mmCIF file of C-alpha atoms in Angstrom:
data_model
loop_
_atom_site.group_PDB
_atom_site.id
_atom_site.type_symbol
_atom_site.label_atom_id
_atom_site.label_comp_id
_atom_site.label_asym_id
_atom_site.label_seq_id
_atom_site.Cartn_x
_atom_site.Cartn_y
_atom_site.Cartn_z
ATOM 1 C CA MET A 801 52.940 -17.926 170.500
ATOM 2 C CA SER A 802 55.606 -16.502 172.808
ATOM 3 C CA GLU A 803 55.354 -17.121 176.528
ATOM 4 C CA GLU A 804 53.990 -14.265 178.620
ATOM 5 C CA VAL A 805 56.805 -12.371 180.338
ATOM 6 C CA PRO A 806 56.720 -12.334 184.164
ATOM 7 C CA PHE A 807 55.925 -8.608 184.356
ATOM 8 C CA ALA A 808 52.861 -9.021 182.123
ATOM 9 C CA ALA A 809 51.728 -12.108 184.026
ATOM 10 C CA ARG A 810 51.891 -10.241 187.362
ATOM 11 C CA ARG A 811 50.045 -7.296 185.810
ATOM 12 C CA ARG A 812 47.263 -9.542 184.516
ATOM 13 C CA ALA A 813 46.950 -11.287 187.879
ATOM 14 C CA LEU A 814 46.704 -7.961 189.725
ATOM 15 C CA ILE A 815 43.969 -6.724 187.381
ATOM 16 C CA ASP A 816 42.050 -9.976 187.913
ATOM 17 C CA ARG A 817 42.408 -9.570 191.682
ATOM 18 C CA ALA A 818 41.228 -5.953 191.504
ATOM 19 C CA VAL A 819 38.113 -7.008 189.613
ATOM 20 C CA ALA A 820 37.398 -9.802 192.093
ATOM 21 C CA LEU A 821 37.792 -7.526 195.141
ATOM 22 C CA PHE A 822 36.381 -4.200 194.008
ATOM 23 C CA SER A 823 33.513 -5.341 191.781
ATOM 24 C CA VAL A 824 31.710 -6.691 194.871
ATOM 25 C CA ASP A 825 32.364 -3.529 196.886
ATOM 26 C CA ARG A 826 29.205 -1.409 196.634
ATOM 27 C CA ARG A 827 31.217 1.798 196.917
ATOM 28 C CA PHE A 828 32.662 1.160 193.434
ATOM 29 C CA ALA A 829 29.917 1.195 190.827
ATOM 30 C CA ALA A 830 32.357 0.469 188.016
ATOM 31 C CA GLY A 831 36.005 -0.030 187.233
ATOM 32 C CA TRP A 832 37.882 0.314 183.961
ATOM 33 C CA LEU A 833 41.331 0.748 182.471
ATOM 34 C CA GLU A 834 42.596 3.780 180.580
ATOM 35 C CA GLY A 835 46.004 4.565 179.110
ATOM 36 C CA SER A 836 47.953 2.156 176.943
ATOM 37 C CA LEU A 837 46.098 -0.950 178.173
ATOM 38 C CA ALA A 838 42.902 0.623 176.849
ATOM 39 C CA ASP A 839 44.045 2.298 173.634
ATOM 40 C CA GLY A 840 46.005 -0.630 172.220
ATOM 41 C CA SER A 841 49.494 0.851 172.540
ATOM 42 C CA ALA A 842 50.528 -1.299 175.522
ATOM 43 C CA ASP A 843 53.337 -3.805 175.527
ATOM 44 C CA SER A 844 54.376 -6.455 178.021
ATOM 45 C CA TYR A 845 55.899 -3.825 180.323
ATOM 46 C CA SER A 846 53.133 -1.195 180.329
ATOM 47 C CA ASP A 847 51.704 -0.167 183.693
ATOM 48 C CA ILE A 848 48.098 -0.210 184.894
ATOM 49 C CA ASP A 849 45.855 2.876 184.941
ATOM 50 C CA LEU A 850 42.880 1.690 186.974
ATOM 51 C CA HIS A 851 39.868 4.002 187.317
ATOM 52 C CA LEU A 852 37.283 3.428 190.030
ATOM 53 C CA SER A 853 33.852 5.061 189.934
ATOM 54 C CA VAL A 854 32.994 6.008 193.514
ATOM 55 C CA ASP A 855 29.427 6.652 194.665
ATOM 56 C CA ASP A 856 29.124 10.219 195.946
ATOM 57 C CA ALA A 857 27.839 9.070 199.336
ATOM 58 C CA SER A 858 31.019 7.038 199.846
ATOM 59 C CA TRP A 859 33.464 9.570 198.435
ATOM 60 C CA ASP A 860 34.885 10.962 201.689
ATOM 61 C CA GLU A 861 35.338 7.500 203.168
ATOM 62 C CA VAL A 862 36.996 6.065 200.062
ATOM 63 C CA TRP A 863 39.372 8.970 199.569
ATOM 64 C CA ARG A 864 40.337 8.903 203.247
ATOM 65 C CA GLU A 865 41.050 5.172 203.076
ATOM 66 C CA ARG A 866 42.509 5.131 199.542
ATOM 67 C CA ARG A 867 45.828 3.505 200.434
ATOM 68 C CA GLY A 868 44.293 0.876 202.653
ATOM 69 C CA ILE A 869 41.788 0.035 199.915
ATOM 70 C CA VAL A 870 44.558 -0.580 197.410
ATOM 71 C CA GLU A 871 46.617 -2.542 199.924
ATOM 72 C CA ARG A 872 43.853 -5.143 199.908
ATOM 73 C CA LEU A 873 45.299 -6.198 196.550
ATOM 74 C CA ALA A 874 48.858 -6.750 197.812
ATOM 75 C CA PRO A 875 51.390 -4.995 200.042
ATOM 76 C CA ILE A 876 52.360 -1.507 198.885
ATOM 77 C CA LEU A 877 56.088 -0.993 198.388
ATOM 78 C CA ALA A 878 55.858 2.752 197.662
ATOM 79 C CA ALA A 879 53.167 5.293 196.842
ATOM 80 C CA THR A 880 52.780 8.947 195.922
ATOM 81 C CA GLU A 881 49.847 11.232 195.214
ATOM 82 C CA ILE A 882 49.412 12.160 191.543
ATOM 83 C CA MET A 883 49.223 15.933 191.331
ATOM 84 C CA GLY A 884 46.133 17.412 189.699
ATOM 85 C CA ALA A 885 43.964 14.321 190.141
ATOM 86 C CA PHE A 886 42.318 12.276 192.854
ATOM 87 C CA ALA A 887 44.816 9.521 192.183
ATOM 88 C CA VAL A 888 47.734 7.681 193.714
ATOM 89 C CA GLY A 889 50.673 6.019 191.997
ATOM 90 C CA PHE A 890 51.653 2.712 193.587
ATOM 91 C CA LEU A 891 54.436 0.209 193.347
ATOM 92 C CA ILE A 892 52.795 -3.013 194.449
ATOM 93 C CA GLN A 893 54.648 -6.057 195.737
ATOM 94 C CA GLY A 894 55.658 -8.247 192.833
ATOM 95 C CA PRO A 895 56.586 -5.675 191.659
ATOM 96 C CA VAL A 896 53.686 -4.225 189.660
ATOM 97 C CA LYS A 897 53.230 -0.566 188.693
ATOM 98 C CA LEU A 898 49.645 0.566 189.384
ATOM 99 C CA ASP A 899 48.077 4.022 189.199
ATOM 100 C CA VAL A 900 44.593 4.238 190.729
ATOM 101 C CA PHE A 901 42.256 7.099 189.801
ATOM 102 C CA PHE A 902 39.270 7.614 192.106
ATOM 103 C CA GLU A 903 36.390 9.251 190.244
ATOM 104 C CA ARG A 904 33.317 10.698 191.886
ATOM 105 C CA ARG A 905 30.217 9.291 190.180
ATOM 106 C CA SER A 906 28.671 12.741 189.676
ATOM 107 C CA ASN A 907 31.785 13.982 187.825
ATOM 108 C CA LEU A 908 32.219 11.136 185.343
ATOM 109 C CA ALA A 909 30.953 13.108 182.348
ATOM 110 C CA ALA A 910 33.399 16.000 182.761
ATOM 111 C CA PRO A 911 36.695 14.748 181.290
ATOM 112 C CA ARG A 912 37.182 13.577 177.717
ATOM 113 C CA ARG A 913 38.686 10.100 177.607
ATOM 114 C CA ILE A 914 40.757 8.681 174.777
ATOM 115 C CA ALA A 915 39.896 5.043 175.389
ATOM 116 C CA VAL A 916 38.334 2.889 178.085
ATOM 117 C CA LYS A 917 38.612 -0.861 178.672
ATOM 118 C CA ARG A 918 35.650 -1.966 180.719
ATOM 119 C CA LEU A 919 36.265 -4.276 183.682
ATOM 120 C CA TRP A 920 32.919 -4.201 185.513
ATOM 121 C CA GLY A 921 29.911 -1.977 186.065
ATOM 122 C CA ALA A 922 26.495 -1.171 184.634
ATOM 123 C CA ASP A 923 25.882 0.364 181.221
ATOM 124 C CA GLU A 924 24.452 3.477 182.877
ATOM 125 C CA VAL A 925 27.879 4.270 184.302
ATOM 126 C CA TYR A 926 29.696 3.874 180.995
ATOM 127 C CA ASP A 927 27.018 5.856 179.171
ATOM 128 C CA GLN A 928 28.213 8.899 181.146
ATOM 129 C CA LEU A 929 31.795 8.663 179.892
ATOM 130 C CA LYS A 930 32.751 11.058 177.112
ATOM 131 C CA LEU A 931 34.949 9.123 174.690
ATOM 132 C CA GLY A 932 36.950 10.300 171.708
ATOM 133 C CA ASP A 933 40.536 10.834 170.661
ATOM 134 C CA ASP A 934 39.935 14.312 169.240
ATOM 135 C CA LEU A 935 41.792 16.519 171.683
ATOM 136 C CA GLY A 936 40.962 19.661 169.705
ATOM 137 C CA ARG A 937 43.449 21.788 167.775
ATOM 138 C CA SER A 938 43.880 24.286 170.585
ATOM 139 C CA GLU A 939 44.934 21.588 173.068
ATOM 140 C CA ILE A 940 47.330 20.005 170.568
ATOM 141 C CA ALA A 941 48.790 23.431 169.754
ATOM 142 C CA ARG A 942 49.225 24.188 173.439
ATOM 143 C CA ALA A 943 51.085 20.912 174.052
ATOM 144 C CA LEU A 944 53.225 21.430 170.953
ATOM 145 C CA GLN A 945 54.191 24.949 171.953
ATOM 146 C CA TYR A 946 54.907 23.950 175.539
ATOM 147 C CA SER A 947 57.180 21.100 174.475
ATOM 148 C CA VAL A 948 59.141 22.943 171.796
ATOM 149 C CA LEU A 949 59.618 26.195 173.673
ATOM 150 C CA GLY A 950 60.485 24.260 176.810
ATOM 151 C CA PHE A 951 63.420 22.647 175.032
ATOM 152 C CA LEU A 952 64.505 25.829 173.273
ATOM 153 C CA GLN A 953 64.567 27.992 176.401
ATOM 154 C CA GLY A 954 67.049 25.514 177.864
ATOM 155 C CA ALA A 955 69.098 25.110 174.691
ATOM 156 C CA THR A 956 72.378 26.409 176.172
ATOM 157 C CA TRP A 957 72.677 23.480 178.588
ATOM 158 C CA PRO A 958 74.935 21.225 176.412
ATOM 159 C CA VAL A 959 77.748 23.800 176.522
ATOM 160 C CA ARG A 960 77.187 24.554 180.189
ATOM 161 C CA LEU A 961 77.187 20.883 181.189
ATOM 162 C CA LEU A 962 80.338 19.996 179.285
ATOM 163 C CA ALA A 963 82.122 23.094 180.574
ATOM 164 C CA ARG A 964 81.388 21.789 184.081
ATOM 165 C CA GLY A 965 82.651 18.323 183.199
ATOM 166 C CA GLN A 966 79.214 16.695 183.406
ATOM 167 C CA VAL A 967 79.614 14.471 180.347
ATOM 168 C CA ASN A 968 77.114 11.802 181.385
ATOM 169 C CA THR A 969 74.483 14.426 182.143
ATOM 170 C CA PHE A 970 75.137 15.917 178.696
ATOM 171 C CA LEU A 971 74.485 12.475 177.191
ATOM 172 C CA LEU A 972 71.256 12.118 179.133
ATOM 173 C CA GLY A 973 70.079 15.528 177.946
ATOM 174 C CA GLU A 974 70.768 14.752 174.285
ATOM 175 C CA ILE A 975 68.965 11.425 174.552
ATOM 176 C CA MET A 976 65.954 13.134 176.140
ATOM 177 C CA LEU A 977 65.874 15.758 173.380
ATOM 178 C CA ILE A 978 65.755 13.006 170.770
ATOM 179 C CA GLU A 979 63.297 10.837 172.714
ATOM 180 C CA THR A 980 60.859 13.460 173.944
ATOM 181 C CA GLY A 981 61.518 16.308 171.496
ATOM 182 C CA ILE A 982 62.254 14.926 168.044
ATOM 183 C CA VAL A 983 60.232 11.693 168.214
ATOM 184 C CA PRO A 984 56.847 13.293 169.010
ATOM 185 C CA LEU A 985 57.454 15.877 166.278
ATOM 186 C CA MET A 986 58.063 13.043 163.816
ATOM 187 C CA LEU A 987 54.735 11.500 164.824
ATOM 188 C CA LEU A 988 52.582 14.632 165.103
ATOM 189 C CA GLU A 989 51.176 14.775 161.574
ATOM 190 C CA ARG A 990 49.643 11.289 161.782
ATOM 191 C CA ASP A 991 49.242 11.093 165.581
ATOM 192 C CA PRO A 992 47.870 14.322 167.097
ATOM 193 C CA ARG A 993 47.928 12.621 170.503
ATOM 194 C CA THR A 994 51.702 12.222 170.430
ATOM 195 C CA PHE A 995 52.427 14.787 173.162
ATOM 196 C CA HIS A 996 49.820 13.163 175.415
ATOM 197 C CA ARG A 997 51.253 9.665 175.114
ATOM 198 C CA ASN A 998 53.607 7.981 177.521
ATOM 199 C CA MET A 999 57.112 8.809 176.283
ATOM 200 C CA PHE A 1000 58.086 5.155 176.363
ATOM 201 C CA THR A 1001 55.422 4.133 173.810
ATOM 202 C CA ARG A 1002 56.279 6.624 171.074
ATOM 203 C CA ALA A 1003 59.491 5.342 169.462
ATOM 204 C CA LYS A 1004 57.867 2.030 168.565
ATOM 205 C CA MET A 1005 55.230 3.972 166.581
ATOM 206 C CA LEU A 1006 57.805 5.425 164.169
ATOM 207 C CA THR A 1007 57.933 4.283 160.562
ATOM 208 C CA ALA A 1008 60.944 2.266 159.442
ATOM 209 C CA SER A 1009 62.674 5.322 157.947
ATOM 210 C CA GLU A 1010 61.897 7.453 161.005
ATOM 211 C CA HIS A 1011 63.229 4.750 163.287
ATOM 212 C CA ARG A 1012 66.455 4.565 161.309
ATOM 213 C CA GLU A 1013 66.940 8.319 161.789
ATOM 214 C CA TYR A 1014 66.082 8.014 165.487
ATOM 215 C CA THR A 1015 68.625 5.203 165.892
ATOM 216 C CA ARG A 1016 71.271 7.064 163.871
ATOM 217 C CA LEU A 1017 71.075 10.140 166.091
ATOM 218 C CA MET A 1018 71.110 8.046 169.261
ATOM 219 C CA ASP A 1019 74.114 6.072 168.043
ATOM 220 C CA ARG A 1020 76.025 9.214 167.039
ATOM 221 C CA VAL A 1021 75.636 10.973 170.365
ATOM 222 C CA MET A 1022 76.457 7.831 172.368
ATOM 223 C CA GLU A 1023 79.511 7.106 170.241
ATOM 224 C CA SER A 1024 80.791 10.663 170.641
ATOM 225 C CA VAL A 1025 80.561 10.383 174.414
ATOM 226 C CA ARG A 1026 81.964 6.866 174.548
ATOM 227 C CA GLU A 1027 85.010 7.961 172.558
ATOM 228 C CA GLY A 1028 85.343 11.218 174.491
ATOM 229 C CA LYS A 1029 85.476 13.331 171.336
ATOM 230 C CA ARG A 1030 84.264 16.815 172.241
ATOM 231 C CA ALA A 1031 84.208 18.007 168.596
ATOM 232 C CA ALA A 1032 81.999 15.046 167.680
ATOM 233 C CA MET A 1033 79.703 15.885 170.612
ATOM 234 C CA ARG A 1034 79.423 19.421 169.241
ATOM 235 C CA ASP A 1035 78.689 18.264 165.717
ATOM 236 C CA VAL A 1036 75.926 15.857 166.715
ATOM 237 C CA SER A 1037 74.418 18.454 169.064
ATOM 238 C CA ILE A 1038 74.247 20.904 166.166
ATOM 239 C CA GLU A 1039 72.651 18.226 163.980
ATOM 240 C CA ILE A 1040 70.087 17.401 166.665
ATOM 241 C CA MET A 1041 69.290 21.101 167.136
ATOM 242 C CA ARG A 1042 68.850 21.625 163.392
ATOM 243 C CA GLU A 1043 66.583 18.594 163.019
ATOM 244 C CA PHE A 1044 64.526 19.573 166.054
ATOM 245 C CA CYS A 1045 64.024 23.103 164.705
ATOM 246 C CA ALA A 1046 63.179 21.866 161.201
ATOM 247 C CA LEU A 1047 60.469 19.550 162.508
ATOM 248 C CA ALA A 1048 59.188 22.181 164.937
ATOM 249 C CA ARG A 1049 58.890 24.861 162.236
ATOM 250 C CA VAL A 1050 56.691 22.586 160.131
ATOM 251 C CA ALA A 1051 54.532 21.691 163.137
ATOM 252 C CA PHE A 1052 54.189 25.314 164.259
ATOM 253 C CA ALA A 1053 53.064 26.324 160.770
ATOM 254 C CA GLN A 1054 50.505 23.511 160.749
ATOM 255 C CA TYR A 1055 48.975 24.839 163.962
ATOM 256 C CA GLN A 1056 49.312 28.534 163.104
ATOM 257 C CA LEU A 1057 51.935 29.157 165.762
ATOM 258 C CA GLU A 1058 54.863 31.532 165.434
ATOM 259 C CA PHE A 1059 58.180 29.740 165.601
ATOM 260 C CA PRO A 1060 61.021 31.854 167.091
ATOM 261 C CA THR A 1061 62.963 32.799 163.962
ATOM 262 C CA LEU A 1062 66.331 33.617 165.515
ATOM 263 C CA VAL A 1063 66.864 30.648 167.802
ATOM 264 C CA GLU A 1064 68.393 28.063 165.441
ATOM 265 C CA ALA A 1065 71.076 30.315 163.919
ATOM 266 C CA GLU A 1066 71.889 31.794 167.330
ATOM 267 C CA MET A 1067 72.309 28.398 168.968
ATOM 268 C CA VAL A 1068 74.378 26.905 166.139
ATOM 269 C CA ALA A 1069 76.689 29.919 166.240
ATOM 270 C CA PHE A 1070 76.944 29.597 170.037
ATOM 271 C CA PHE A 1071 77.845 25.896 169.803
ATOM 272 C CA GLU A 1072 80.469 26.557 167.128
ATOM 273 C CA ARG A 1073 81.967 29.518 168.989
ATOM 274 C CA GLU A 1074 81.905 28.447 172.641
ATOM 275 C CA TRP A 1075 81.821 24.663 172.713
ATOM 276 C CA PRO A 1076 84.263 23.403 175.391
ATOM 277 C CA LEU A 1077 86.655 21.247 173.372
ATOM 278 C CA GLU A 1078 88.808 20.273 176.342
#
């Protein structure tokens, strides 16, 4: 058995400390993990998504003191509020990445949760949680459409970046299109949750043949930039665009969405006609 890496050891120790401190605090009726540490997709470098059930009578006090409460675990290096939730993202001394979600007891039944790993608390708390990985077709379709159309509306950026001499930014953009555009589309048929997963967990879920294609595209775009060959950058960008559109068309049809019919031919023609070769 391989030795636990330092990051995972610090993460485990912080979770143990959180249980020891917060499970005896009457304001927190229960605590559990969600995210990759709960659904089985975690690796040694996954972060912590800690959820704390807060009694309604203590809600105002807990939310007001949220940073001080977490600092009982260890000194906080940096923190930021997580938009759209009563939650704060922390970098804890160590370092350890910790996101803490404060949940009012009376609201526990509202959200659907993919997976929960129980740390402490009575059965009556967990009985309120609505579990299940069925996000519903409408939610999956919405995420699919948002992702694909988001990339396509910005599809002119490779030409614009290279024309401005921003070669490294071009490389970053192509990598992100492969990582967060093509990879989830590869996974969608067998993993409807793909657009709701952490982007850093998805590539390791690819099949062997999918991973070879993923690696091939990554290698091609990095080689083209490393060698400074603008024509090669154009050719791999066209290939990436074609593959992205092919996967997206299949996915859109599966979810009864209308894929924009003109975009692929228009973009390929644009790349071939206006690519900055010098």
